[in-house]
Amino acid sequence: MRLVNAGHILKKARKEGYGIGQFNINNLEWTRAILEVAQEKQSPVILGVSEGAAKYMTGFKTVVGMVENMIEALDITVPVAIHLDHGSYEGAKNAIAAGFSSVMFDGSHYDIKENLQKTTEIVDYAHMYGISVEAEVGSIGGEEDGVTGTGEVADPEECRQIAALGVDFLAAGIGNIHGPYPEDWKGLDMGVLKEVGETTDRIPLVLHGGTGIPDDQVSEAVSYGVSKINVNTEKQLVFTQAIRDYIEAGKDKESKGFDPRKILKPGVEAIKDVVREKMDLFGSTNKA
Ligand code: 13P
């Protein structure tokens, strides 16, 4: 199957009341793990790629080539989108030119006037190529890929203005942050989420910072219009921990301790478990 426009699968999810996971990728192993679980679960899936991760993988074109060829080689038939995560203005244009099927333009650090103007330009450009666009209002807290957000609660009126530009889905800050949540975190601001849901004409909403949000809050957020939930840190944590445990238990010595494929395997299995669990929680299982 060809890469799909993420807006199309998210629109369906919004209408039918479930969420689709955006699982960020960093390398071949993660990509394969996520695609295999999506197929096993018969779930649509969005592969998130930050600009830093793309650079690590030697560029947007390499990522597109890897994913497209993997879809073919693994006989993946569920809908798959490749989505630029927290893209800059230039990054979004470059990702589109390289064949990404969806991009996020994160203009949340500009003032609202500039965010509106730049988002308009990216929407026009992306839609010319049939590519979906995610915009952001109210920066998501925490640090991701060197980009630090202070964590804001979005203004529903600004969300209305951005949504009206024709963006396909919208990330609104509602107290969510990237990475683990602090002990004294107050939880998601469901009041603002509800208000944003009501002012944005049923556009699918996006919940960043999917690691560490209690399951009941995720489900409640989905009921108020969140259709895409981003998960990255949790996969990083389980991947490294599983490999550390494997080596510390001396298992790498049992058979050819220097085989990188064997050493990475426990990490890959741990990621697969997280993706399975999230697809069930978000409700995307059997929605392909
Ligand atoms: P976490 O790293 O907290 O899971 O958030 C991922 C994310 O929002 C990517 O944009």
Coordinates of C-alpha atoms and ligand atoms in Angstrom, one line a residue:
M1 CA 0.0 0.0 0.0
R2 CA 1.2 3.5 -0.7
L3 CA 1.8 6.0 2.1
V4 CA -1.4 7.6 3.1
N5 CA -2.3 11.2 4.0
A6 CA -2.6 11.2 7.8
G7 CA -5.5 13.7 7.6
H8 CA -7.7 11.1 5.9
I9 CA -7.2 8.4 8.5
L10 CA -7.5 10.9 11.4
K11 CA -10.7 12.3 10.1
K12 CA -12.2 8.8 10.2
A13 CA -10.8 8.3 13.7
R14 CA -12.3 11.6 14.9
K15 CA -15.7 10.7 13.4
E16 CA -15.7 7.2 14.9
G17 CA -14.2 8.2 18.3
Y18 CA -10.9 6.5 18.5
G19 CA -7.2 7.6 18.4
I20 CA -4.3 6.6 16.2
G21 CA -0.8 6.4 17.6
Q22 CA 2.1 8.5 16.2
F23 CA 5.0 6.3 17.0
N24 CA 8.3 8.1 16.4
I25 CA 11.1 6.2 14.6
N26 CA 14.9 6.6 14.9
N27 CA 16.2 3.6 12.9
L28 CA 15.4 0.5 10.9
E29 CA 14.7 -1.7 14.0
W30 CA 12.1 0.7 15.4
T31 CA 10.4 1.1 12.0
R32 CA 10.1 -2.5 11.4
A33 CA 8.8 -3.2 14.9
I34 CA 6.1 -0.6 14.6
L35 CA 5.0 -1.7 11.1
E36 CA 4.8 -5.4 12.1
V37 CA 2.7 -4.6 15.1
A38 CA 0.4 -2.3 13.1
Q39 CA -0.1 -5.2 10.7
E40 CA -0.7 -7.7 13.5
K41 CA -3.2 -5.4 15.2
Q42 CA -4.8 -4.4 11.9
S43 CA -4.3 -0.8 13.0
P44 CA -3.6 2.3 10.9
V45 CA -0.3 3.9 12.0
I46 CA 1.6 7.1 11.8
L47 CA 5.4 7.0 11.9
G48 CA 6.7 10.2 13.4
V49 CA 10.1 11.5 12.3
S50 CA 11.7 14.6 14.0
E51 CA 14.2 16.6 12.0
G52 CA 16.9 15.3 14.3
A53 CA 15.9 11.7 13.7
A54 CA 15.8 12.3 10.0
K55 CA 19.3 13.8 10.1
Y56 CA 20.5 10.8 12.1
M57 CA 19.0 8.5 9.4
T58 CA 20.9 10.6 6.7
G59 CA 17.9 12.6 5.5
F60 CA 14.2 12.6 4.6
K61 CA 14.7 10.7 1.4
T62 CA 16.4 7.8 3.2
V63 CA 13.5 7.6 5.6
V64 CA 10.9 7.5 2.8
G65 CA 12.9 4.9 0.9
M66 CA 13.3 2.7 3.9
V67 CA 9.6 2.9 4.9
E68 CA 8.3 2.4 1.4
N69 CA 10.5 -0.6 0.8
M70 CA 9.8 -2.1 4.1
I71 CA 6.0 -1.8 3.5
E72 CA 6.5 -3.8 0.3
A73 CA 9.0 -6.3 1.7
L74 CA 6.9 -7.0 4.9
D75 CA 3.6 -7.0 2.9
I76 CA 2.1 -4.3 5.1
T77 CA -1.5 -3.7 4.0
V78 CA -2.7 -1.4 6.8
P79 CA -2.6 2.4 6.2
V80 CA 0.8 4.0 7.1
A81 CA 1.6 7.7 7.1
I82 CA 5.1 9.2 7.5
H83 CA 4.7 12.4 9.4
L84 CA 7.3 15.1 10.1
D85 CA 7.2 15.8 13.9
H86 CA 7.7 19.5 15.0
G87 CA 8.9 20.6 11.7
S88 CA 10.4 24.0 11.0
Y89 CA 9.2 26.1 8.0
E90 CA 12.0 24.9 5.8
G91 CA 12.0 21.4 7.2
A92 CA 8.3 20.9 6.4
K93 CA 8.9 22.0 2.7
N94 CA 11.9 19.7 2.4
A95 CA 10.0 16.7 3.9
I96 CA 7.2 17.2 1.4
A97 CA 9.7 17.3 -1.5
A98 CA 11.3 14.1 -0.2
G99 CA 7.9 12.2 -0.2
F100 CA 6.6 12.5 3.4
S101 CA 2.8 12.0 3.3
S102 CA 2.2 14.4 6.2
V103 CA 4.0 17.2 8.0
M104 CA 3.7 19.1 11.2
F105 CA 4.6 22.8 11.0
D106 CA 5.3 23.9 14.6
G107 CA 4.9 27.6 14.6
S108 CA 4.0 27.7 18.3
H109 CA 7.1 29.6 19.3
Y110 CA 6.2 32.5 16.9
D111 CA 3.6 35.1 17.9
I112 CA 0.1 34.1 16.8
K113 CA 0.3 36.5 13.8
E114 CA 3.4 34.9 12.4
N115 CA 2.2 31.4 13.3
L116 CA -0.9 32.1 11.3
Q117 CA 1.0 33.5 8.3
K118 CA 3.6 30.7 8.1
T119 CA 1.0 28.0 8.7
T120 CA -1.1 29.4 5.8
E121 CA 1.9 29.1 3.5
I122 CA 2.7 25.5 4.6
V123 CA -1.0 24.5 4.2
D124 CA -1.2 25.9 0.7
Y125 CA 2.1 24.3 -0.3
A126 CA 1.4 20.9 1.3
H127 CA -2.2 20.7 -0.1
M128 CA -0.9 21.3 -3.6
Y129 CA 0.8 17.9 -3.2
G130 CA -2.0 16.1 -1.3
I131 CA 0.0 16.1 1.9
S132 CA -1.7 16.7 5.3
V133 CA -0.6 19.4 7.8
E134 CA -0.6 19.5 11.6
A135 CA -0.3 22.9 13.2
E136 CA 0.4 23.8 16.9
V137 CA -0.9 26.4 19.2
G138 CA 0.5 26.7 22.8
S139 CA 3.8 25.1 23.0
I140 CA 4.2 21.6 24.4
G141 CA 6.4 21.6 27.5
G142 CA 9.6 19.7 28.0
E143 CA 12.5 19.1 25.8
E144 CA 12.5 17.1 22.5
D145 CA 15.4 16.8 20.1
G146 CA 16.9 20.0 21.4
V147 CA 13.7 22.0 21.1
T148 CA 12.5 23.2 24.5
G149 CA 8.9 24.2 25.0
T150 CA 7.8 25.9 28.2
G151 CA 4.4 24.1 28.3
E152 CA 1.3 26.3 27.8
V153 CA -2.4 25.9 27.8
A154 CA -3.6 27.0 24.3
D155 CA -6.0 29.8 23.8
P156 CA -9.2 28.3 22.2
E157 CA -9.7 31.5 20.1
E158 CA -6.2 31.1 18.6
C159 CA -6.9 27.4 18.0
R160 CA -10.1 28.5 16.1
Q161 CA -8.1 30.9 13.9
I162 CA -5.4 28.3 13.1
A163 CA -8.0 25.5 12.4
A164 CA -9.9 27.9 10.1
L165 CA -6.8 28.0 7.8
G166 CA -7.6 24.5 6.6
V167 CA -5.0 22.6 8.6
D168 CA -5.9 18.9 8.8
F169 CA -5.3 18.3 12.5
L170 CA -4.3 20.5 15.4
A171 CA -2.0 20.1 18.4
A172 CA -3.2 22.3 21.3
G173 CA -1.2 22.5 24.4
I174 CA -3.3 21.4 27.4
G175 CA -0.7 21.0 30.0
N176 CA 1.0 18.0 28.3
I177 CA 4.8 17.8 28.1
H178 CA 7.3 15.7 26.3
G179 CA 9.2 13.2 28.4
P180 CA 8.3 11.9 31.8
Y181 CA 5.8 14.0 33.8
P182 CA 6.9 15.6 37.1
E183 CA 5.4 14.2 40.4
D184 CA 3.3 17.4 40.9
W185 CA 1.9 17.4 37.4
K186 CA -1.7 18.7 37.5
G187 CA -3.0 16.5 34.6
L188 CA -4.5 17.4 31.3
D189 CA -6.7 20.5 31.2
M190 CA -9.9 18.8 30.0
G191 CA -11.9 22.0 30.2
V192 CA -9.6 23.7 27.6
L193 CA -9.6 20.6 25.5
K194 CA -13.4 20.5 25.4
E195 CA -13.5 24.2 24.5
V196 CA -10.9 23.7 21.8
G197 CA -12.9 20.7 20.5
E198 CA -16.0 22.9 20.3
T199 CA -14.4 25.9 18.6
T200 CA -12.5 24.0 15.9
D201 CA -15.2 22.5 13.8
R202 CA -14.5 18.8 14.6
I203 CA -10.9 19.0 13.3
P204 CA -8.9 16.0 14.7
L205 CA -6.9 17.1 17.7
V206 CA -3.4 15.9 18.7
L207 CA -2.1 14.9 22.1
H208 CA 1.7 15.3 22.2
G209 CA 3.7 13.9 25.2
G210 CA 1.9 10.5 25.2
T211 CA 4.4 9.0 27.6
G212 CA 3.2 8.8 31.2
I213 CA -0.3 10.2 30.8
P214 CA -2.7 8.0 32.9
D215 CA -4.8 5.7 30.7
D216 CA -8.1 7.2 31.9
Q217 CA -7.0 10.7 30.9
V218 CA -6.0 9.5 27.5
S219 CA -9.4 7.9 27.0
E220 CA -11.2 11.0 28.2
A221 CA -9.1 13.1 25.8
V222 CA -10.1 10.9 22.9
S223 CA -13.7 11.3 23.9
Y224 CA -13.2 15.1 23.5
G225 CA -11.8 14.9 20.0
V226 CA -8.1 13.8 20.4
S227 CA -7.5 11.5 17.4
K228 CA -3.7 11.3 17.3
I229 CA -1.5 10.5 20.3
N230 CA 2.3 10.8 20.1
V231 CA 4.5 8.3 21.9
N232 CA 8.2 8.5 21.9
T233 CA 10.0 8.6 25.3
E234 CA 8.3 5.4 26.6
K235 CA 9.7 3.5 23.6
Q236 CA 13.2 4.9 24.3
L237 CA 13.0 3.9 27.9
V238 CA 11.8 0.3 27.4
F239 CA 14.2 -0.2 24.5
T240 CA 17.4 0.8 26.4
Q241 CA 16.3 -0.9 29.6
A242 CA 15.6 -4.2 27.9
I243 CA 19.0 -4.2 26.2
R244 CA 20.7 -3.2 29.5
D245 CA 19.0 -6.1 31.3
Y246 CA 20.0 -8.5 28.6
I247 CA 23.6 -7.5 28.7
E248 CA 23.7 -7.3 32.5
A249 CA 22.3 -10.8 32.8
G250 CA 25.2 -11.9 30.6
K251 CA 22.8 -13.2 27.9
D252 CA 24.8 -11.6 25.1
K253 CA 27.7 -14.0 26.0
E254 CA 25.5 -17.1 25.5
S255 CA 25.7 -16.9 21.7
K256 CA 28.0 -14.7 19.8
G257 CA 28.0 -11.7 22.2
F258 CA 29.1 -9.4 19.4
D259 CA 26.1 -9.9 17.1
P260 CA 24.3 -6.5 17.0
R261 CA 21.1 -8.1 15.7
K262 CA 20.8 -10.3 18.8
I263 CA 21.7 -7.6 21.2
L264 CA 19.0 -5.2 19.9
K265 CA 16.3 -7.9 19.8
P266 CA 15.1 -7.6 23.5
G267 CA 14.8 -3.8 22.9
V268 CA 12.7 -4.4 19.8
E269 CA 10.4 -6.8 21.6
A270 CA 9.9 -4.3 24.4
I271 CA 8.9 -1.6 21.8
K272 CA 6.5 -4.0 20.2
D273 CA 4.8 -4.6 23.5
V274 CA 4.4 -0.8 24.1
V275 CA 2.9 -0.3 20.6
R276 CA 0.5 -3.2 21.0
E277 CA -0.7 -1.8 24.4
K278 CA -1.2 1.7 23.0
M279 CA -3.1 0.6 19.9
D280 CA -5.5 -1.2 22.2
L281 CA -5.8 1.8 24.6
F282 CA -6.3 4.3 21.8
G283 CA -8.9 2.1 20.1
S284 CA -7.2 1.8 16.7
T285 CA -6.9 -2.0 16.8
N286 CA -8.9 -3.6 13.9
K287 CA -9.6 -0.1 12.5
A288 CA -7.4 -0.5 9.4
Ligands
13P1 P1 6.8 11.7 24.5 O1 8.2 11.6 24.1 O2 6.5 12.3 25.8 O3 6.1 10.3 24.4 O4 6.1 12.6 23.4 C1 6.3 12.3 22.0 C2 5.8 13.5 21.2 O5 4.9 14.2 21.6 C3 6.4 13.6 19.9 O6 6.0 14.8 19.3

